[in-house]
CSV table of C-alpha atoms and ligand atoms in Angstrom, one decimal:
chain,number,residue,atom,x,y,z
A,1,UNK,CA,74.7,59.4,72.4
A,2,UNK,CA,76.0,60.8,69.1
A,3,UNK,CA,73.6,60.2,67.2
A,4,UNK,CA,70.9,61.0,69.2
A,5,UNK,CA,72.5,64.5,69.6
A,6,UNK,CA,72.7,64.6,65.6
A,7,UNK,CA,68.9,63.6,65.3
A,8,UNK,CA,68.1,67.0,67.8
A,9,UNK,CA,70.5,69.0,65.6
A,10,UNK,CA,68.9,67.8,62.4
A,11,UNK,CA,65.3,68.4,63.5
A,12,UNK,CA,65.8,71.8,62.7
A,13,UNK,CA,67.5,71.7,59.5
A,14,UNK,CA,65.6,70.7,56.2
A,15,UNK,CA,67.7,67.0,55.5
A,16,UNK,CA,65.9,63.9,55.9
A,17,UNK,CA,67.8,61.4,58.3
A,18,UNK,CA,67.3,57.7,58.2
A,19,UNK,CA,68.1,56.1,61.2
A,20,UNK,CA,68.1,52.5,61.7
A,21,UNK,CA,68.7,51.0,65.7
A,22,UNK,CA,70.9,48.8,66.3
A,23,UNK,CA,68.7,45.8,66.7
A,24,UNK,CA,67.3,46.3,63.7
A,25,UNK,CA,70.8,46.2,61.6
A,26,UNK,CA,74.0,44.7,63.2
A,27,UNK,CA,76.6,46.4,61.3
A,28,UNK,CA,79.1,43.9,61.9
A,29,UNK,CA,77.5,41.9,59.5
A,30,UNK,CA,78.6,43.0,55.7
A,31,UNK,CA,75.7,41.4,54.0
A,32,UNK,CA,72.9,43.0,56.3
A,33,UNK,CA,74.9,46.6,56.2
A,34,UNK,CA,75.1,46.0,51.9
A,35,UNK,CA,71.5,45.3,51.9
A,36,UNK,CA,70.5,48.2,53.8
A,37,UNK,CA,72.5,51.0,52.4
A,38,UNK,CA,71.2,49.5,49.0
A,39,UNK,CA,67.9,49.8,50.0
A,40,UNK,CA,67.7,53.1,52.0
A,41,UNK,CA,70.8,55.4,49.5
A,42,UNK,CA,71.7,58.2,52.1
A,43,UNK,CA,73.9,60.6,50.3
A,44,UNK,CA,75.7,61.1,53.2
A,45,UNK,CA,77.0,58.8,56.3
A,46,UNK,CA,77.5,59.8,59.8
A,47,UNK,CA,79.2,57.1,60.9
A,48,UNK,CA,79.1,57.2,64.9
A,49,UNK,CA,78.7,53.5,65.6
A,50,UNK,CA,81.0,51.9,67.6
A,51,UNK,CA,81.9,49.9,70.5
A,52,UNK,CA,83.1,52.8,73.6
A,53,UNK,CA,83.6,52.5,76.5
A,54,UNK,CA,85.6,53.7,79.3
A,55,UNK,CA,89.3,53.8,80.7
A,56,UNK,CA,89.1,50.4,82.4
A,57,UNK,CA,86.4,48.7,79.8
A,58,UNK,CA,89.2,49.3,76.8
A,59,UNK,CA,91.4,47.6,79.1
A,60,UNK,CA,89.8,45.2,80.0
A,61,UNK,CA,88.6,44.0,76.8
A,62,UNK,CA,91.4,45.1,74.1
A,63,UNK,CA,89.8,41.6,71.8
A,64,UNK,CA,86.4,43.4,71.3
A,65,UNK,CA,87.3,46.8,71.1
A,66,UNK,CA,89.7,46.4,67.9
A,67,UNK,CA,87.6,43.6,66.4
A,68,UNK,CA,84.0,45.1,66.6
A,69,UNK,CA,85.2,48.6,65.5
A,70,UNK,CA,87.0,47.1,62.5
A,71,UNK,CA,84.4,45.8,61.5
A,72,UNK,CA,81.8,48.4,62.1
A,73,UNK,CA,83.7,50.9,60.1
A,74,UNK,CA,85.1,47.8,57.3
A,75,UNK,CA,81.4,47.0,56.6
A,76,UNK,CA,80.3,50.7,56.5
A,77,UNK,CA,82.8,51.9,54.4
A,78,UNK,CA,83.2,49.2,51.9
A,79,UNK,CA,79.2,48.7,51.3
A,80,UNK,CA,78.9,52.8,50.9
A,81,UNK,CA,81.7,52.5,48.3
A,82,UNK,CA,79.6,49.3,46.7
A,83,UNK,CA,76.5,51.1,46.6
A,84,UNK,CA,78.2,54.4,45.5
A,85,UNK,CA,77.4,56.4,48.7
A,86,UNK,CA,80.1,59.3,48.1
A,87,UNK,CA,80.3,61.0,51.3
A,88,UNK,CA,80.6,59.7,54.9
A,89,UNK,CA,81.9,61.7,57.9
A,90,UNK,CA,83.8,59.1,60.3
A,91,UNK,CA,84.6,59.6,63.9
A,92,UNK,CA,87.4,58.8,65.3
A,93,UNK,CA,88.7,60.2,68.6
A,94,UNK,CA,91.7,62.1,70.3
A,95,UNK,CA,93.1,58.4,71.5
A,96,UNK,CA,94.4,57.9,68.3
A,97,UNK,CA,97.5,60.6,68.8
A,98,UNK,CA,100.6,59.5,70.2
A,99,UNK,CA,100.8,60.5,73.9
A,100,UNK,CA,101.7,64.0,73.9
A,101,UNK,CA,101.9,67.1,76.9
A,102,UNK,CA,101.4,69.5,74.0
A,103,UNK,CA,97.9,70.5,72.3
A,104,UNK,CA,98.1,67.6,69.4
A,105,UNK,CA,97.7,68.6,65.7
A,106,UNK,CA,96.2,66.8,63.2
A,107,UNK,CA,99.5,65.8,61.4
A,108,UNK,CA,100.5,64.2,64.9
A,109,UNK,CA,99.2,60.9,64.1
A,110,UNK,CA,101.1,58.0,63.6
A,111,UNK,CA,104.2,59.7,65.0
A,112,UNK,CA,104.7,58.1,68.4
A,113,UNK,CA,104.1,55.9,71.0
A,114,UNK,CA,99.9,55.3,71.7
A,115,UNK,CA,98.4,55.1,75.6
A,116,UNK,CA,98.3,51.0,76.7
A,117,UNK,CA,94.7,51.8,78.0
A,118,UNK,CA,93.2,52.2,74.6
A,119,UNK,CA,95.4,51.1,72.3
A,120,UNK,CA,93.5,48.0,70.6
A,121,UNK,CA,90.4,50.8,70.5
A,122,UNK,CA,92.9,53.5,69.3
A,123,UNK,CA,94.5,51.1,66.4
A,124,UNK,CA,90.7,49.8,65.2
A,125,UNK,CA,90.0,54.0,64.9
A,126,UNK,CA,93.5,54.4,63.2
A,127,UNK,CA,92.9,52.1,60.8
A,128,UNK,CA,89.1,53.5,59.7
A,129,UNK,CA,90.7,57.2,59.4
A,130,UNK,CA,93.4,55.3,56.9
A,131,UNK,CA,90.3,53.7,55.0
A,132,UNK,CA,88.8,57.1,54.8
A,133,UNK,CA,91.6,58.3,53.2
A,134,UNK,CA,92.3,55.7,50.7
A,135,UNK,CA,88.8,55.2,49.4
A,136,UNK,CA,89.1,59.4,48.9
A,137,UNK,CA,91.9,59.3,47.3
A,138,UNK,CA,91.5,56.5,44.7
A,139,UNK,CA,88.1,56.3,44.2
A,140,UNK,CA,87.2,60.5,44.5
A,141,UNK,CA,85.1,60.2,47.3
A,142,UNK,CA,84.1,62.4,49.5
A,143,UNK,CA,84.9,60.0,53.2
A,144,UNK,CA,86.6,62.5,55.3
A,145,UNK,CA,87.6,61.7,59.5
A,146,UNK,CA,86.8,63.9,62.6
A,147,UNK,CA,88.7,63.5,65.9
A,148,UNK,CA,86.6,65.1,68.4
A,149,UNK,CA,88.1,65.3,71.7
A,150,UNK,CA,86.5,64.0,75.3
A,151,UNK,CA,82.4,63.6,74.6
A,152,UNK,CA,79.9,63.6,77.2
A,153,UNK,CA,75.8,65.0,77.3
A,154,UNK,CA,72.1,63.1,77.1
A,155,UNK,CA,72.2,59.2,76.4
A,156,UNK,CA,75.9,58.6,77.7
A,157,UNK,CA,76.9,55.2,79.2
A,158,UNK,CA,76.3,56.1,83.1
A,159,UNK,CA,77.6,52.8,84.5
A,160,UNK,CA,79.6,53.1,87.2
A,161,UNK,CA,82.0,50.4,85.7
A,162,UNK,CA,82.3,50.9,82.0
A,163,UNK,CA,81.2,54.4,81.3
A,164,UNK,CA,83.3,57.4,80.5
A,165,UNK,CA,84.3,59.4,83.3
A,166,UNK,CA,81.5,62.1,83.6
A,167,UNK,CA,78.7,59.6,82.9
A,168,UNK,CA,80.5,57.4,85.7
A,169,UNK,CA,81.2,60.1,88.4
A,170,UNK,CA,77.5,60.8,88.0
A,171,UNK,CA,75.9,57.6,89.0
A,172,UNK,CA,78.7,56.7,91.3
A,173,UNK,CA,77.8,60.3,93.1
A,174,UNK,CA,74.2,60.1,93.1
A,175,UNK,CA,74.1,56.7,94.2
A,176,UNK,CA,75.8,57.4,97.0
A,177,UNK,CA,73.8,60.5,98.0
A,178,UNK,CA,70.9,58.3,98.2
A,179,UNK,CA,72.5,55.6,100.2
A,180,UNK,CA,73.9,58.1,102.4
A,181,UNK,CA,77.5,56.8,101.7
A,182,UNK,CA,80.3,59.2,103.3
A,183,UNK,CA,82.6,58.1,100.9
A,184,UNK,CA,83.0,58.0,97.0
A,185,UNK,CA,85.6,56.4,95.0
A,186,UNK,CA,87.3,58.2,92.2
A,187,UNK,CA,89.4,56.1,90.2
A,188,UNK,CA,93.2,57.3,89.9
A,189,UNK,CA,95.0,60.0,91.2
A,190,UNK,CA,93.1,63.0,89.7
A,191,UNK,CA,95.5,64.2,88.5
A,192,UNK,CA,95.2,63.5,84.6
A,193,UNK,CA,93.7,66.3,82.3
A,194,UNK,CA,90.7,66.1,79.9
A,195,UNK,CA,89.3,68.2,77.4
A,196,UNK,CA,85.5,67.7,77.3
A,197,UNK,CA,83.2,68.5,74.9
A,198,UNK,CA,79.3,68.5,74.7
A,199,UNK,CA,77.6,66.1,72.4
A,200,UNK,CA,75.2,68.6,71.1
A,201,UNK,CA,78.4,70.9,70.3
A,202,UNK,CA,79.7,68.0,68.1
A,203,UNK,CA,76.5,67.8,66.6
A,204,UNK,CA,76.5,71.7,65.3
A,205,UNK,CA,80.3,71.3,64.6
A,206,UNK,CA,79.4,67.9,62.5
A,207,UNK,CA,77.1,70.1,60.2
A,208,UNK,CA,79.7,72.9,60.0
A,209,UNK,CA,82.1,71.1,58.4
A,210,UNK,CA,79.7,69.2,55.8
A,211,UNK,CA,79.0,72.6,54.9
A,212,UNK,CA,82.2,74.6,55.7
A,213,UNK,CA,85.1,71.9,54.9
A,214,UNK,CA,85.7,70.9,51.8
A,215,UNK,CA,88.9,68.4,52.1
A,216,UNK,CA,89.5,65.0,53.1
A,217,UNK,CA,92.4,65.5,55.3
A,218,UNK,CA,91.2,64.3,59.3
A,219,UNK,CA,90.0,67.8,61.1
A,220,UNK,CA,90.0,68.0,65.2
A,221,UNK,CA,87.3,68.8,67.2
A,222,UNK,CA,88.0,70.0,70.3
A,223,UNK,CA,86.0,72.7,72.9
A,224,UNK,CA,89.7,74.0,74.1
A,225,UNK,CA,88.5,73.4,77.9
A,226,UNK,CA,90.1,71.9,80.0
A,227,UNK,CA,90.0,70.6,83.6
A,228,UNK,CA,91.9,67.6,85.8
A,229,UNK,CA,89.9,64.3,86.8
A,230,UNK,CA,89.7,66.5,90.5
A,231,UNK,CA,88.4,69.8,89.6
A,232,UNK,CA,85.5,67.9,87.2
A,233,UNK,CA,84.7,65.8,90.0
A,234,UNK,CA,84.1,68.8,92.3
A,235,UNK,CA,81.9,70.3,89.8
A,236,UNK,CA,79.8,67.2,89.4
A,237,UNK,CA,79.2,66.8,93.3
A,238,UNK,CA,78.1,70.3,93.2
A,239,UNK,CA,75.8,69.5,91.0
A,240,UNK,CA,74.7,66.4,92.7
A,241,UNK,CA,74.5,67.7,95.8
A,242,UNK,CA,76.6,65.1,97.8
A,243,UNK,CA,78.6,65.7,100.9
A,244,UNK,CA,80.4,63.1,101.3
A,245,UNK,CA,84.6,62.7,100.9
A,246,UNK,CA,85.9,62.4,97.1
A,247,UNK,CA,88.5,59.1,97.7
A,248,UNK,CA,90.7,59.3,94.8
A,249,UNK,CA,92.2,55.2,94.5
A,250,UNK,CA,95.4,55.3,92.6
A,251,UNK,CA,95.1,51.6,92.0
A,252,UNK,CA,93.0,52.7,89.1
A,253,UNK,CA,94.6,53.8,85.8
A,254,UNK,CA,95.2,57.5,85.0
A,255,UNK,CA,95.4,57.1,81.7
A,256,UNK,CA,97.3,59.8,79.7
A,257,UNK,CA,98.5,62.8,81.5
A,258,UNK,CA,97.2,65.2,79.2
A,259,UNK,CA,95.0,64.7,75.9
A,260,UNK,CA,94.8,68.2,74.6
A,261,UNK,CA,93.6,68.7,70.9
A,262,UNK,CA,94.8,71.8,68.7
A,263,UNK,CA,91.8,72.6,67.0
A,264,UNK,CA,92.8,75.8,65.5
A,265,UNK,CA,91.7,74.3,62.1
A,266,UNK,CA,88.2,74.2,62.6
A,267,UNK,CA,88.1,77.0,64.6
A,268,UNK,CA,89.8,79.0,61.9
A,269,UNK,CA,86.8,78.2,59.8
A,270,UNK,CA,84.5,79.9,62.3
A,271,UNK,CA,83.5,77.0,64.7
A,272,UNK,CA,83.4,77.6,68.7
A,273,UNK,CA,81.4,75.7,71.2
A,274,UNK,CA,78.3,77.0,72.7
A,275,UNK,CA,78.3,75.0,75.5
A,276,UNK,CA,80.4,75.7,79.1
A,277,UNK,CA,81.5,72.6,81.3
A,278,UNK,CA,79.2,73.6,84.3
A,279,UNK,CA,76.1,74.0,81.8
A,280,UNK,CA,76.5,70.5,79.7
A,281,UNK,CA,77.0,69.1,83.3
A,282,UNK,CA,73.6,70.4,84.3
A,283,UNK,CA,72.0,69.1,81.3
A,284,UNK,CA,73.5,66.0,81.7
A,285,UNK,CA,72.8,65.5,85.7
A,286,UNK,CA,69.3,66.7,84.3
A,287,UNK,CA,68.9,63.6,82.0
A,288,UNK,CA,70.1,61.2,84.1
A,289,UNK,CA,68.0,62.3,87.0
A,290,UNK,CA,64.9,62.0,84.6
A,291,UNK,CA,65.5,58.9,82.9
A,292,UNK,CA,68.0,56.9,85.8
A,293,UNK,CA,69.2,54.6,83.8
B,301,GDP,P1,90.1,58.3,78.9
B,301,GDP,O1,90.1,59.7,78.5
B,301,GDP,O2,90.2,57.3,77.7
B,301,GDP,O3,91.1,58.0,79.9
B,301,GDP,O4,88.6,58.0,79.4
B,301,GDP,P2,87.8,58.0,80.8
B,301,GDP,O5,86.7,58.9,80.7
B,301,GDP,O6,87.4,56.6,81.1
B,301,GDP,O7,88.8,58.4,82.0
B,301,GDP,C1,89.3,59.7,82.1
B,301,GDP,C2,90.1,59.9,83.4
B,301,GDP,O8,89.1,59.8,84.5
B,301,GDP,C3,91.1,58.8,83.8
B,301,GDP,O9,92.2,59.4,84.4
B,301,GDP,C4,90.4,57.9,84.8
B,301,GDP,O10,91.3,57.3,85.7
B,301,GDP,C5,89.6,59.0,85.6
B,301,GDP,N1,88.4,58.5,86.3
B,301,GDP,C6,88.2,58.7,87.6
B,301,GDP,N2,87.1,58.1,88.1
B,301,GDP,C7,86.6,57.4,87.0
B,301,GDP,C8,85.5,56.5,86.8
B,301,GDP,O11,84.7,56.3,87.7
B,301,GDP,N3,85.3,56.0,85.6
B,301,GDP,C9,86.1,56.3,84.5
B,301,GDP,N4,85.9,55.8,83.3
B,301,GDP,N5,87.2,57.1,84.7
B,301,GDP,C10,87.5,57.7,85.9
């Protein structure tokens, strides 16, 4: 999703990307990633890749989520140090802050207690921002981390069992608008807070801060909207068009209460979002309607 979101952006910029799929390089093997970083040189690495997934995926599956993300991000970083590659932009994500009911700053992390949910996921993304920092810091490289808050947009995960929320609520809805189902199941108490931000926002804000940011310390990205679990999911059947009852099973995990980023830093630089909730929900019911997946 990120970076097909990145390959729109860049379309309209003069830079050259070089993308390779995933079935064509498995970066969680070093030697194929240290072959093809010293075969194709970027100067600079957005590294996106990663194994996501949603609330009850991460818990269900703690042993993948740390190991494949360590060594997604090992393999990346420590080949593009090999092969002298001196800048890579890293994302992390707001898990990685201690649970928190205030809107989290950057210098937050490591200073409390993580959410069970996602906390192999949330370690494995800890421990690439640390890398990041490290290889700047002894070596003079340019490999600097970006927490971007809640993503959604084109390309998400929309399976009704290990997707994100929006992507989720979306398939679960539309399925059962053509099966004529009265009822839907929302997972949890809807209660929980989320701040959601549009991949194609990222995307711009990504480029902003190549150009615009010139340090290594981590930098949030956040849209500064938020909206609980029940208020999105209105929104989304709106959009759908179902008329059936929202159930709301609180045998499901919430999750954090709240998961609110301060992103005064970048938006001191001059970044905003262009994107509302109601529109990147259009666009996103848009894609999914055309390509159903
Ligand atoms: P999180 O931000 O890591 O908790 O990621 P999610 O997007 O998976 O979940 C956000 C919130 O949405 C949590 O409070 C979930 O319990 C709630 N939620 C409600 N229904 C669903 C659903 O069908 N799928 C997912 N993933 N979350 C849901």
């Amino acid at each position: 999703m990120v970076g097909s979101a990145l390959y729109r952006n860049l379309k309209k910029k003069k830079m050259n990307l070089i993308k390779v799929s995933k079935d064509k390089l498995d970066l969680r093997i070093q030697k194929d990633v240290d072959q093809w970083l010293g075969k194709n040189k970027p100067d600079i690495i957005f590294l996106a890749a990663a194994r996501v997934g949603g609330i009850l995926e991460n818990n269900n599956y703690p042993a993948e989520f740390i190991s494949e993300n360590l060594q997604i991000q090992t393999n990346v970083i420590t080949s593009a140090y090999k092969k002298n590659i001196r800048q890579i932009i890293f994302l992390g994500s707001a898990c990685i802050y201690p649970i928190s009911n205030k809107p989290i700053k950057e210098n937050d992390l490591l200073s409390g207690r993580l959410e069970p949910t996602n906390r192999a996921y949330s370690v494995a993304k800890i421990a690439g921002i640390e890398m990041c920092r490290s290889f700047s810091e002894q070596y003079g490289l340019n490999y600097l981390s970006v927490q971007p808050n809640n993503l959604y947009g084109p390309k998400d995960n929309f399976s009704a069992k290990s997707g994100h929320v929006i992507p989720a609520l979306i398939k679960k809805m539309y399925d059962a608008k053509v099966s004529n189902k009265k009822k839907c199941e929302i997972w949890g108490s809807g209660k929980p807070k989320r701040e959601f931000l549009f991949v194609d926002d990222l995307a711009e804000a990504l480029f902003f801060i190549l150009e615009k940011y010139k340090k290594i310390e981590p930098i949030n990205i956040g849209s500064g909207f938020e909206i609980t679990i029940h208020d999105l999911a209105l929104l989304i059947k709106n959009i759908i068009g179902y008329n059936g009852e929202l159930i709301f099973n609180e045998k499901y995990p919430d999750g954090v209460y709240r998961k609110f980023l301060d992103s005064s830093k970048i938006k001191n630089l001059g970044w905003k979002p262009k994107v509302s909730i109601e529109e990147g929900l259009k666009l996103t019911v848009e894609w999914f309607l055309k390509n159903k997946c």
